[in-house]
Amino acid sequence: MKRFLILITLALAATAQAEPVVLAVDGKDIYVDLGAKDGVGAGSELELLHAVTARDPKSGATLRDRFALGTITVVKSGNAISVAQADPELAKRVVAGDQVRLVSAKRAFIDPWDEQVAASKGTIASTPVATQPVTAQAAVDHAALARDAWQDTLGRSPADRIERWKILLAKDPQTPYRRAITTEIASLNAQILQRDDMLARARSTSTNDRSPRIAQLTAQLETEPEYRTSDLVVSSIARAVPGRPIALAFLARRPGLIRSAWLYARPEGAAGYTRTELVRDGDAYLRGTIDGALVRGDRVDWYVEVASGVADDGDTLPVIGSQQMPLSIVVDSVVAEAPIEPNRTHIDAHLDYVDFDGGFNDGYDQYYQAELDFTYRFLEPVYAMRLGFGTLSGKGGPKDVIDADPMDTCLDAAGTYRCEQMTFSYVYTEAEFRIRPNIALMVRPQAGILTTDTMDSGTTDRCEGSDLDGCKFSSGFGVRGRLRLGAEEGTNLVLGAAFTSNVGTLLEAAYNWLPNKAVPVQITVQVTDQPVVEDFGVRLIADVGIRRVPWFYPSLRVSYQARDIDHSGLSGGFALNFDW
């Protein structure tokens, strides 16, 4: 019913008013008595005028005047009445009866139906256009020419389309579609101007041209609240790989207001933050990187500060996080398999001949010792394990009896044989524990079978056959401990002690030196009562190797040993070492 009353009011007002006015206001729609016949259509701008009537207090004369309230825009139009809309503030002040006037250029409109009817009759339906007489012999198919021109414009640029319509107007100056064509050309020209203006603004370096558009675009982004502020927007980063740099990209919503910005980062537990200046990238991006050295521990804390304005006044404000409440990135644990360590496996084989009385094979204080072991380095929690076996075989006895017998038969003053022939075959395993990078403890239990011949038979294998007179058989158990100070593959000092039941005691200090990679050197001092539990003696051993390939080197061993100044001898041996 309300709509019906408005239509009646509009119809009556349209016939009663001489000047165009606001006929009615319905919500946001403002009805005015201007239409296509007045050159008004969708997009036309109308100025809203408010009439004021006042009486002069002195003369009593009635004064009338009009004041401009603002501009309203036509959204749709009929032949005599149009509907316009205004911004919310102005719309509150519009009342029926306010006068309006057209402030934009008048536009020409053609009724499509009338145009088609006129075209069928060879006449122009709307505003007449100057024509020339057409003879029957020169009849032109205006519709076909217009249709061909329209098809040629499809998919073409605005400039090419304008050129094609101009060709049609030149070829068919009497076309009944001239007004529609000129309107289309005007629209295309407006589009070209609008496009050129947009391109010019896009190429502009002025922040006044760019910042409003960027702010409008970034306002449409949906991001997590804790990463969105009035100045910067950044995507959420939750986890990082240890030791790898973290690249961050920030979108500035109003780049013209940001003079400079800084990224602050620190690993968990660090005393302070490391500051990095953000670098501009393009129109609205700022980029920064958290150094890989800071990506350690369980997390990385970070925040961003911005200096706004143009003057360099040093005033900065946190915009993403803060020093007191930083954001955090979780640092993942390293799950990659560690690279294979070189020299994880080692084989050592060595043979020593030890002569304490200088008689070589004719003496009574000599022995042979051979060992072969296999080492594998686990690195942690047990640094290395060694498995091996060895044999120690020789003669021994009291040095005073050996030295006092003029016949070198190891007989005492009573004519009793005092020396023993022994053979000890044993196996062992050794565990090495790395206490510190340059400190290692090695513990080696060992066990074996001990055969002792107390008779001077002159042979070393008598007790292995059926002749067992004077032979003793027992088990030998022992332990050896060593402490290494220094790098395993470099210069180090090894201190050790070994105790084996029925075999003897060994105390040692070994200095390992690597003057260069091709010549490993070892100098060892030992104190021992082997091969039988009798007098202690001192051994000085030099082991010098030659390494021509990384996986193998042989070495020569030379030693001097003595139980006293008159009971000594020189001996030697060799060793083979394999690494891979």
Coordinates of C-alpha atoms in Angstrom, one line a residue:
M1 CA 0.0 0.0 0.0
K2 CA 2.9 2.3 0.8
R3 CA 4.5 1.7 -2.6
F4 CA 1.1 2.4 -4.3
L5 CA 0.7 5.8 -2.4
I6 CA 4.3 6.7 -3.4
L7 CA 3.6 6.0 -7.1
I8 CA 0.4 8.1 -6.9
T9 CA 2.3 10.9 -5.2
L10 CA 5.0 10.7 -7.9
A11 CA 2.5 10.9 -10.7
L12 CA 0.7 13.9 -9.2
A13 CA 3.9 15.7 -8.3
A14 CA 5.4 15.1 -11.8
T15 CA 2.5 17.0 -13.3
A16 CA 2.3 19.8 -10.6
Q17 CA 6.0 20.8 -10.4
A18 CA 7.7 23.0 -12.9
E19 CA 11.2 22.5 -11.5
P20 CA 12.7 19.1 -10.8
V21 CA 12.4 18.2 -7.2
V22 CA 12.6 15.2 -4.8
L23 CA 9.2 13.5 -5.2
A24 CA 9.5 11.0 -2.3
V25 CA 12.0 9.2 -0.1
D26 CA 11.6 5.5 0.5
G27 CA 14.4 4.1 2.7
K28 CA 17.7 4.6 0.8
D29 CA 15.8 5.3 -2.5
I30 CA 15.3 9.0 -3.5
Y31 CA 12.7 9.5 -6.3
V32 CA 13.2 12.6 -8.5
D33 CA 11.2 13.9 -11.5
L34 CA 14.0 13.7 -14.0
G35 CA 14.4 10.9 -16.5
A36 CA 15.8 9.7 -19.8
K37 CA 13.9 12.5 -21.6
D38 CA 16.0 15.0 -19.5
G39 CA 19.3 13.3 -20.3
V40 CA 19.4 11.5 -17.0
G41 CA 20.3 7.8 -16.6
A42 CA 22.1 5.4 -14.3
G43 CA 25.4 7.0 -13.2
S44 CA 24.2 10.6 -13.7
E45 CA 25.0 12.9 -10.8
L46 CA 22.4 15.3 -9.3
E47 CA 23.0 18.2 -7.0
L48 CA 20.5 18.4 -4.1
L49 CA 19.2 21.9 -3.3
H50 CA 17.3 22.8 -0.1
A51 CA 15.0 25.8 -0.4
V52 CA 14.9 28.2 2.6
T53 CA 12.2 30.8 3.2
A54 CA 12.7 33.6 5.8
R55 CA 11.0 36.9 6.6
D56 CA 13.2 40.1 6.9
P57 CA 12.5 41.4 10.5
K58 CA 13.1 45.0 9.4
S59 CA 11.3 45.2 6.1
G60 CA 8.9 42.3 6.5
A61 CA 9.8 41.1 3.0
T62 CA 9.8 37.3 2.4
L63 CA 13.3 36.1 1.4
R64 CA 13.8 32.8 -0.5
D65 CA 17.1 31.1 -1.3
R66 CA 18.6 27.7 -2.1
F67 CA 21.5 25.9 -0.5
A68 CA 23.4 22.9 -2.0
L69 CA 23.3 19.9 0.4
G70 CA 25.4 17.5 -1.6
T71 CA 25.4 15.2 -4.6
I72 CA 23.3 12.1 -5.2
T73 CA 23.8 9.4 -7.8
V74 CA 21.1 8.0 -10.1
V75 CA 21.0 4.2 -9.9
K76 CA 18.1 3.6 -12.3
S77 CA 16.0 5.7 -14.6
G78 CA 12.7 5.7 -16.5
N79 CA 11.6 8.1 -19.1
A80 CA 10.4 10.8 -16.6
I81 CA 11.4 9.6 -13.1
S82 CA 14.7 8.3 -11.7
V83 CA 15.8 6.6 -8.5
A84 CA 18.9 8.0 -6.8
Q85 CA 20.9 7.2 -3.7
A86 CA 23.1 9.2 -1.4
D87 CA 25.7 8.5 1.3
P88 CA 24.2 7.7 4.8
E89 CA 24.9 11.1 6.2
L90 CA 23.3 13.0 3.4
A91 CA 20.4 10.7 3.1
K92 CA 19.2 11.6 6.6
R93 CA 18.8 15.3 5.4
V94 CA 16.8 14.6 2.2
V95 CA 13.1 15.5 2.3
A96 CA 10.4 15.5 -0.3
G97 CA 10.3 18.9 -2.1
D98 CA 14.0 19.5 -2.2
Q99 CA 15.0 20.7 -5.6
V100 CA 17.6 18.9 -7.8
R101 CA 19.6 19.8 -10.8
L102 CA 21.7 17.8 -13.2
V103 CA 25.4 18.5 -12.7
S104 CA 26.9 15.8 -15.0
A105 CA 26.7 15.9 -18.8
K106 CA 23.3 15.1 -20.4
R107 CA 23.2 11.7 -22.0
A108 CA 21.2 10.5 -25.0
F109 CA 19.1 7.3 -24.6
I110 CA 17.4 5.3 -27.3
D111 CA 14.5 2.9 -26.7
P112 CA 15.7 -0.4 -28.2
W113 CA 12.3 -1.4 -29.3
D114 CA 11.6 1.9 -31.0
E115 CA 15.0 1.6 -32.6
Q116 CA 14.2 -1.8 -34.1
V117 CA 10.8 -0.6 -35.4
A118 CA 12.4 2.4 -36.9
A119 CA 15.2 0.3 -38.5
S120 CA 12.6 -1.9 -40.1
K121 CA 11.0 1.3 -41.6
G122 CA 14.3 2.8 -42.6
T123 CA 13.9 5.7 -40.1
I124 CA 15.5 6.8 -36.8
A125 CA 13.4 6.3 -33.7
S126 CA 15.0 8.8 -31.3
T127 CA 16.7 12.0 -31.8
P128 CA 16.8 12.6 -35.6
V129 CA 20.2 12.4 -37.3
A130 CA 20.9 14.3 -40.5
T131 CA 20.4 11.9 -43.3
Q132 CA 20.8 11.9 -47.0
P133 CA 18.2 10.8 -49.5
V134 CA 18.5 7.1 -50.4
T135 CA 17.5 5.9 -53.8
A136 CA 15.9 2.6 -54.3
Q137 CA 19.0 1.4 -56.3
A138 CA 21.3 2.1 -53.3
A139 CA 19.5 0.4 -50.5
V140 CA 21.8 -0.5 -47.6
D141 CA 21.3 -3.4 -45.1
H142 CA 22.2 -1.4 -41.9
A143 CA 21.5 -4.3 -39.6
A144 CA 23.9 -6.6 -41.4
L145 CA 26.7 -4.0 -41.4
A146 CA 26.2 -3.4 -37.7
R147 CA 26.2 -7.1 -37.0
D148 CA 29.4 -7.7 -39.0
A149 CA 31.1 -4.8 -37.1
W150 CA 30.0 -6.1 -33.8
Q151 CA 31.3 -9.6 -34.5
D152 CA 34.7 -8.1 -35.6
T153 CA 35.0 -6.4 -32.2
L154 CA 34.7 -9.6 -30.2
G155 CA 37.9 -10.4 -28.3
R156 CA 39.6 -7.2 -29.5
S157 CA 41.2 -4.5 -27.4
P158 CA 39.2 -1.3 -26.7
A159 CA 41.3 0.7 -29.1
D160 CA 40.7 -1.8 -32.0
R161 CA 37.0 -1.9 -31.2
I162 CA 36.8 1.9 -31.4
E163 CA 38.6 1.8 -34.7
R164 CA 36.2 -0.8 -36.1
W165 CA 33.1 1.2 -35.0
K166 CA 34.6 4.3 -36.7
I167 CA 35.0 2.4 -39.9
L168 CA 31.3 1.4 -39.8
L169 CA 30.2 5.0 -39.3
A170 CA 32.4 6.1 -42.2
K171 CA 31.1 3.3 -44.4
D172 CA 27.4 3.6 -43.3
P173 CA 26.8 7.3 -42.3
Q174 CA 23.0 6.8 -42.4
T175 CA 23.0 3.8 -40.0
P176 CA 20.1 4.0 -37.6
Y177 CA 22.5 2.7 -34.8
R178 CA 24.7 5.8 -34.9
R179 CA 23.7 7.0 -31.4
A180 CA 24.2 3.5 -29.9
I181 CA 27.6 3.3 -31.6
T182 CA 28.7 6.7 -30.4
T183 CA 27.7 5.8 -26.9
E184 CA 29.7 2.6 -27.1
I185 CA 32.8 4.6 -28.4
A186 CA 32.5 7.0 -25.5
S187 CA 32.3 4.1 -23.1
L188 CA 35.4 2.4 -24.6
N189 CA 37.3 5.7 -24.4
A190 CA 36.4 6.0 -20.8
Q191 CA 37.6 2.4 -20.2
I192 CA 40.9 3.3 -21.9
L193 CA 41.4 6.3 -19.7
Q194 CA 40.5 4.4 -16.6
R195 CA 43.0 1.6 -17.5
D196 CA 45.8 4.1 -18.3
D197 CA 45.1 5.8 -14.9
M198 CA 45.3 2.5 -13.1
L199 CA 48.6 1.6 -14.8
A200 CA 50.1 5.0 -14.0
R201 CA 49.1 4.6 -10.4
A202 CA 50.5 1.0 -10.3
R203 CA 53.9 2.3 -11.7
S204 CA 53.9 5.2 -9.3
T205 CA 56.5 5.2 -6.5
S206 CA 54.4 7.5 -4.4
T207 CA 53.2 5.8 -1.2
N208 CA 50.0 8.0 -1.5
D209 CA 49.1 6.1 -4.6
R210 CA 50.0 2.6 -3.3
S211 CA 49.3 2.5 0.4
P212 CA 45.5 2.9 0.3
R213 CA 45.2 0.1 -2.3
I214 CA 47.5 -2.2 -0.3
A215 CA 45.7 -1.5 2.9
Q216 CA 42.4 -2.4 1.2
L217 CA 43.8 -5.7 -0.1
T218 CA 45.4 -6.7 3.2
A219 CA 42.3 -5.9 5.1
Q220 CA 40.7 -8.8 3.2
L221 CA 43.3 -11.3 4.5
E222 CA 42.2 -13.7 7.2
T223 CA 45.1 -14.4 9.5
E224 CA 45.5 -15.6 13.1
P225 CA 44.8 -12.7 15.6
E226 CA 48.2 -12.9 17.3
Y227 CA 50.0 -12.4 14.0
R228 CA 47.8 -9.6 12.7
T229 CA 48.3 -5.9 13.7
S230 CA 47.5 -2.6 12.2
D231 CA 50.9 -2.4 10.6
L232 CA 52.2 -5.9 9.7
V233 CA 50.7 -9.3 8.7
V234 CA 52.8 -12.4 8.8
S235 CA 52.0 -16.1 8.3
S236 CA 52.3 -18.4 11.2
I237 CA 55.5 -20.4 11.6
A238 CA 55.2 -23.2 14.2
R239 CA 58.3 -25.4 13.8
A240 CA 61.9 -25.2 12.5
V241 CA 64.8 -27.5 11.8
P242 CA 67.9 -27.1 14.0
G243 CA 70.7 -25.1 12.5
R244 CA 68.7 -24.0 9.5
P245 CA 67.9 -20.2 8.9
I246 CA 64.2 -19.2 9.2
A247 CA 63.0 -16.8 6.5
L248 CA 60.1 -14.5 7.4
A249 CA 58.0 -12.4 5.1
F250 CA 55.9 -9.5 6.4
L251 CA 53.1 -7.8 4.5
A252 CA 52.9 -4.1 5.4
R253 CA 49.3 -2.9 5.4
R254 CA 50.3 0.7 5.3
P255 CA 53.9 0.7 3.9
G256 CA 54.0 4.5 3.6
L257 CA 53.8 4.8 7.4
I258 CA 56.7 2.4 8.1
R259 CA 60.2 4.1 8.1
S260 CA 62.1 1.0 9.2
A261 CA 61.6 -2.3 11.1
W262 CA 63.7 -4.8 12.9
L263 CA 63.5 -8.5 13.7
Y264 CA 64.7 -9.6 17.1
A265 CA 65.5 -13.3 17.8
R266 CA 67.2 -15.4 20.5
P267 CA 67.5 -19.2 21.2
E268 CA 66.0 -20.5 24.4
G269 CA 68.1 -19.5 27.4
A270 CA 70.2 -16.9 25.6
A271 CA 70.9 -13.7 27.6
G272 CA 69.8 -11.2 24.9
Y273 CA 68.3 -10.8 21.4
T274 CA 70.1 -10.6 18.1
R275 CA 68.7 -7.7 15.9
T276 CA 68.3 -7.8 12.2
E277 CA 66.9 -5.0 10.0
L278 CA 64.0 -6.0 7.8
V279 CA 64.6 -5.4 4.1
R280 CA 61.9 -4.0 1.8
D281 CA 60.9 -6.2 -1.1
G282 CA 58.5 -4.7 -3.7
D283 CA 55.6 -2.5 -2.8
A284 CA 54.5 -3.8 0.6
Y285 CA 56.7 -6.7 1.7
L286 CA 59.4 -6.7 4.4
R287 CA 61.7 -9.7 4.7
G288 CA 64.1 -10.9 7.4
T289 CA 65.9 -14.1 8.4
I290 CA 66.7 -15.7 11.7
D291 CA 70.2 -16.9 11.5
G292 CA 70.7 -20.7 11.6
A293 CA 73.1 -20.3 14.5
L294 CA 70.2 -19.1 16.7
V295 CA 67.9 -22.1 15.8
R296 CA 68.9 -24.4 18.6
G297 CA 67.6 -25.7 21.8
D298 CA 63.8 -26.3 22.2
R299 CA 62.6 -23.0 20.7
V300 CA 63.5 -19.6 19.2
D301 CA 61.8 -16.5 20.6
W302 CA 61.3 -13.5 18.3
Y303 CA 59.4 -10.2 17.9
V304 CA 59.3 -7.2 15.6
E305 CA 59.6 -3.5 16.2
V306 CA 58.7 -0.7 13.8
A307 CA 59.7 2.9 13.5
S308 CA 56.8 4.9 12.0
G309 CA 56.7 8.3 10.3
V310 CA 59.3 10.1 8.3
A311 CA 61.6 11.8 10.8
D312 CA 64.3 9.7 12.3
D313 CA 63.4 10.3 15.9
G314 CA 64.4 6.9 17.2
D315 CA 60.9 6.1 18.5
T316 CA 60.1 2.4 17.9
L317 CA 57.2 0.3 19.0
P318 CA 56.7 -3.5 19.0
V319 CA 54.0 -4.6 16.5
I320 CA 54.4 -8.4 16.6
G321 CA 55.2 -9.8 20.0
S322 CA 57.5 -7.9 22.4
Q323 CA 60.6 -8.4 24.4
Q324 CA 58.5 -9.3 27.5
M325 CA 56.0 -11.5 25.5
P326 CA 57.8 -12.8 22.4
L327 CA 56.4 -15.3 19.9
S328 CA 58.1 -18.7 19.8
I329 CA 59.0 -21.2 17.1
V330 CA 59.5 -24.8 18.2
V331 CA 62.9 -26.3 17.2
D332 CA 62.5 -30.0 16.2
S333 CA 64.9 -32.6 17.4
V334 CA 67.5 -33.9 15.0
V335 CA 66.3 -37.2 13.7
A336 CA 68.7 -37.7 10.8
E337 CA 71.1 -40.6 11.1
A338 CA 74.6 -39.4 12.0
P339 CA 77.2 -39.9 9.2
I340 CA 79.4 -42.9 9.5
E341 CA 82.5 -42.1 11.5
P342 CA 85.8 -43.0 9.9
N343 CA 88.1 -45.6 11.5
R344 CA 85.3 -47.3 13.4
T345 CA 87.1 -50.7 13.1
H346 CA 90.7 -51.5 14.1
I347 CA 92.8 -54.7 14.1
D348 CA 96.1 -54.8 15.9
A349 CA 98.6 -57.7 15.7
H350 CA 102.0 -57.6 17.4
L351 CA 104.8 -60.0 18.3
D352 CA 107.5 -59.3 20.9
Y353 CA 110.7 -61.2 21.8
V354 CA 111.8 -60.1 25.3
D355 CA 115.3 -61.0 26.6
F356 CA 116.3 -59.9 30.1
D357 CA 119.7 -61.7 30.4
G358 CA 121.1 -61.2 26.9
G359 CA 121.5 -64.9 26.1
F360 CA 118.8 -65.0 23.5
N361 CA 117.6 -68.5 23.0
D362 CA 120.4 -69.9 25.2
G363 CA 119.4 -67.9 28.3
Y364 CA 117.0 -68.5 31.1
D365 CA 115.2 -65.1 31.3
Q366 CA 113.4 -64.7 27.9
Y367 CA 109.9 -65.0 26.6
Y368 CA 107.8 -64.5 23.5
Q369 CA 104.4 -62.6 23.6
A370 CA 102.0 -62.4 20.7
E371 CA 98.5 -60.7 20.7
L372 CA 95.8 -60.2 18.1
D373 CA 92.7 -58.1 18.9
F374 CA 89.7 -56.7 17.0
T375 CA 88.3 -53.2 18.0
Y376 CA 84.9 -51.7 17.1
R377 CA 84.1 -48.2 18.2
F378 CA 80.4 -47.8 19.2
L379 CA 81.1 -44.1 20.2
E380 CA 78.3 -44.1 22.9
P381 CA 77.5 -45.1 25.5
V382 CA 80.4 -47.5 25.4
Y383 CA 83.0 -45.8 23.2
A384 CA 84.8 -49.1 22.0
M385 CA 85.0 -52.8 22.5
R386 CA 88.1 -55.0 21.9
L387 CA 88.1 -58.8 21.6
G388 CA 91.4 -60.7 21.4
F389 CA 93.6 -63.5 22.3
G390 CA 97.3 -64.0 23.0
T391 CA 100.1 -66.2 24.2
L392 CA 103.1 -65.7 26.4
S393 CA 105.8 -68.4 26.5
G394 CA 109.3 -68.4 28.0
K395 CA 111.7 -69.3 30.8
G396 CA 112.2 -67.4 34.0
G397 CA 113.7 -67.7 37.5
P398 CA 115.6 -65.9 40.2
K399 CA 118.0 -63.5 38.5
D400 CA 120.7 -64.2 41.2
V401 CA 120.7 -67.9 40.5
I402 CA 120.8 -67.4 36.7
D403 CA 123.7 -64.9 37.0
A404 CA 125.6 -66.9 39.6
D405 CA 125.6 -70.2 37.7
P406 CA 128.9 -70.3 35.7
M407 CA 127.5 -73.1 33.6
D408 CA 124.4 -71.1 32.7
T409 CA 122.1 -74.0 33.7
C410 CA 120.0 -72.1 36.4
L411 CA 121.3 -74.3 39.2
D412 CA 121.7 -72.9 42.7
A413 CA 124.6 -73.7 45.1
A414 CA 122.9 -77.0 46.1
G415 CA 122.6 -78.1 42.4
T416 CA 118.8 -77.6 42.3
Y417 CA 117.2 -76.4 39.1
R418 CA 115.4 -73.1 39.9
C419 CA 113.9 -72.0 36.6
E420 CA 110.6 -72.8 35.0
Q421 CA 109.3 -73.1 31.4
M422 CA 105.8 -71.5 31.2
T423 CA 103.2 -71.1 28.5
F424 CA 100.1 -68.9 29.1
S425 CA 97.4 -68.9 26.4
Y426 CA 94.6 -66.4 27.1
V427 CA 91.6 -64.5 25.7
Y428 CA 90.4 -61.1 26.7
T429 CA 87.7 -58.4 26.1
E430 CA 88.2 -54.7 26.8
A431 CA 85.6 -52.0 27.1
E432 CA 86.6 -48.4 26.6
F433 CA 84.5 -45.6 28.2
R434 CA 84.9 -42.0 27.0
I435 CA 84.7 -39.9 30.2
R436 CA 85.5 -36.6 28.5
P437 CA 86.5 -35.9 24.8
N438 CA 90.2 -36.3 25.8
I439 CA 89.9 -38.8 28.7
A440 CA 89.1 -42.5 28.2
L441 CA 89.1 -45.4 30.7
M442 CA 89.8 -49.0 29.4
V443 CA 89.0 -52.1 31.5
R444 CA 90.2 -55.5 30.2
P445 CA 89.5 -58.8 32.1
Q446 CA 91.4 -61.8 30.7
A447 CA 91.5 -65.5 31.4
G448 CA 93.6 -68.4 30.1
I449 CA 95.4 -71.8 30.7
L450 CA 98.8 -71.8 32.2
T451 CA 101.3 -74.7 31.7
T452 CA 104.5 -74.8 33.8
D453 CA 107.4 -77.2 33.3
T454 CA 109.7 -77.2 36.4
M455 CA 112.3 -79.6 34.9
D456 CA 115.2 -78.6 32.6
S457 CA 114.1 -80.7 29.7
G458 CA 115.6 -78.6 27.0
T459 CA 112.3 -78.7 25.0
T460 CA 109.3 -76.3 25.1
D461 CA 106.6 -78.8 24.3
R462 CA 107.4 -81.6 26.7
C463 CA 104.3 -81.1 28.8
E464 CA 102.1 -81.3 25.6
G465 CA 102.7 -85.1 25.2
S466 CA 102.6 -88.1 27.5
D467 CA 105.6 -87.0 29.5
L468 CA 104.0 -84.9 32.2
D469 CA 106.6 -85.4 35.0
G470 CA 107.2 -82.0 36.6
C471 CA 104.4 -80.3 34.7
K472 CA 101.8 -78.1 36.3
F473 CA 98.5 -77.0 34.8
S474 CA 96.4 -74.2 36.2
S475 CA 94.0 -71.4 35.2
G476 CA 95.2 -67.8 35.0
F477 CA 92.8 -64.9 35.6
G478 CA 93.7 -61.3 35.5
V479 CA 92.6 -57.8 34.8
R480 CA 94.2 -54.8 33.0
G481 CA 93.2 -51.2 33.3
R482 CA 94.4 -48.2 31.3
L483 CA 93.7 -44.5 31.3
R484 CA 94.2 -42.4 28.2
L485 CA 94.8 -38.7 28.4
G486 CA 94.6 -36.8 25.1
A487 CA 93.1 -37.4 21.6
E488 CA 93.0 -41.0 20.5
E489 CA 94.2 -40.2 17.0
G490 CA 96.8 -37.6 18.1
T491 CA 99.2 -37.1 20.9
N492 CA 98.2 -38.9 24.1
L493 CA 99.6 -40.5 27.3
V494 CA 98.3 -44.0 28.4
L495 CA 98.8 -45.2 32.0
G496 CA 98.1 -48.8 32.8
A497 CA 98.4 -51.7 35.2
A498 CA 97.8 -55.5 34.7
F499 CA 97.7 -58.3 37.2
T500 CA 97.4 -62.0 36.3
S501 CA 97.5 -64.9 38.7
N502 CA 100.6 -67.2 38.5
V503 CA 101.9 -65.0 35.5
G504 CA 102.9 -61.7 37.0
T505 CA 102.4 -58.0 37.2
L506 CA 102.7 -55.3 34.4
L507 CA 102.9 -51.5 35.0
E508 CA 103.2 -49.3 32.0
A509 CA 103.2 -45.7 30.7
A510 CA 103.0 -45.2 26.9
Y511 CA 103.5 -41.9 25.1
N512 CA 101.9 -41.8 21.6
W513 CA 103.1 -39.1 19.3
L514 CA 102.2 -38.3 15.7
P515 CA 104.9 -36.0 14.3
N516 CA 103.1 -36.3 10.9
K517 CA 100.3 -38.4 9.6
A518 CA 102.6 -40.9 7.9
V519 CA 104.8 -41.7 11.0
P520 CA 103.1 -42.8 14.2
V521 CA 105.5 -43.2 17.1
Q522 CA 105.0 -44.8 20.5
I523 CA 107.5 -44.8 23.4
T524 CA 106.6 -47.2 26.3
V525 CA 108.1 -47.8 29.7
Q526 CA 107.1 -51.0 31.5
V527 CA 107.8 -52.5 34.9
T528 CA 107.1 -56.3 35.1
D529 CA 108.1 -59.6 36.8
Q530 CA 107.0 -61.8 33.9
P531 CA 107.4 -64.5 32.6
V532 CA 107.3 -66.0 36.2
V533 CA 106.6 -64.3 39.5
E534 CA 110.1 -63.4 40.5
D535 CA 112.2 -60.3 40.2
F536 CA 110.9 -57.0 38.7
G537 CA 112.6 -55.5 35.7
V538 CA 112.2 -52.4 33.5
R539 CA 111.5 -52.3 29.8
L540 CA 112.0 -49.4 27.4
I541 CA 110.1 -49.9 24.0
A542 CA 110.1 -47.8 20.9
D543 CA 107.5 -48.5 18.2
V544 CA 107.8 -46.6 14.9
G545 CA 105.3 -47.1 12.0
I546 CA 105.0 -46.1 8.4
R547 CA 101.6 -45.2 7.1
R548 CA 101.4 -45.0 3.3
V549 CA 97.7 -45.8 3.0
P550 CA 95.0 -44.7 5.4
W551 CA 93.8 -48.2 6.2
F552 CA 97.0 -50.0 7.1
Y553 CA 100.5 -49.4 8.5
P554 CA 103.2 -51.7 9.9
S555 CA 105.6 -50.8 12.7
L556 CA 108.9 -52.0 14.0
R557 CA 109.4 -52.5 17.8
V558 CA 112.8 -52.2 19.5
S559 CA 113.2 -52.7 23.3
Y560 CA 115.8 -52.7 26.0
Q561 CA 115.1 -54.4 29.3
A562 CA 117.0 -55.0 32.6
R563 CA 116.4 -56.4 36.0
D564 CA 119.7 -54.9 37.2
I565 CA 122.8 -53.4 35.6
D566 CA 124.3 -56.9 35.0
H567 CA 121.1 -58.6 34.0
S568 CA 119.8 -56.9 30.8
G569 CA 119.3 -57.5 27.1
L570 CA 118.2 -56.0 23.8
S571 CA 115.3 -57.4 21.8
G572 CA 112.5 -56.4 19.4
G573 CA 109.4 -57.2 17.5
F574 CA 106.9 -55.9 14.9
A575 CA 103.2 -54.9 14.7
L576 CA 100.5 -54.7 12.0
N577 CA 97.6 -52.2 12.2
F578 CA 94.5 -52.1 10.1
D579 CA 91.8 -49.3 10.2
W580 CA 88.6 -48.9 8.3

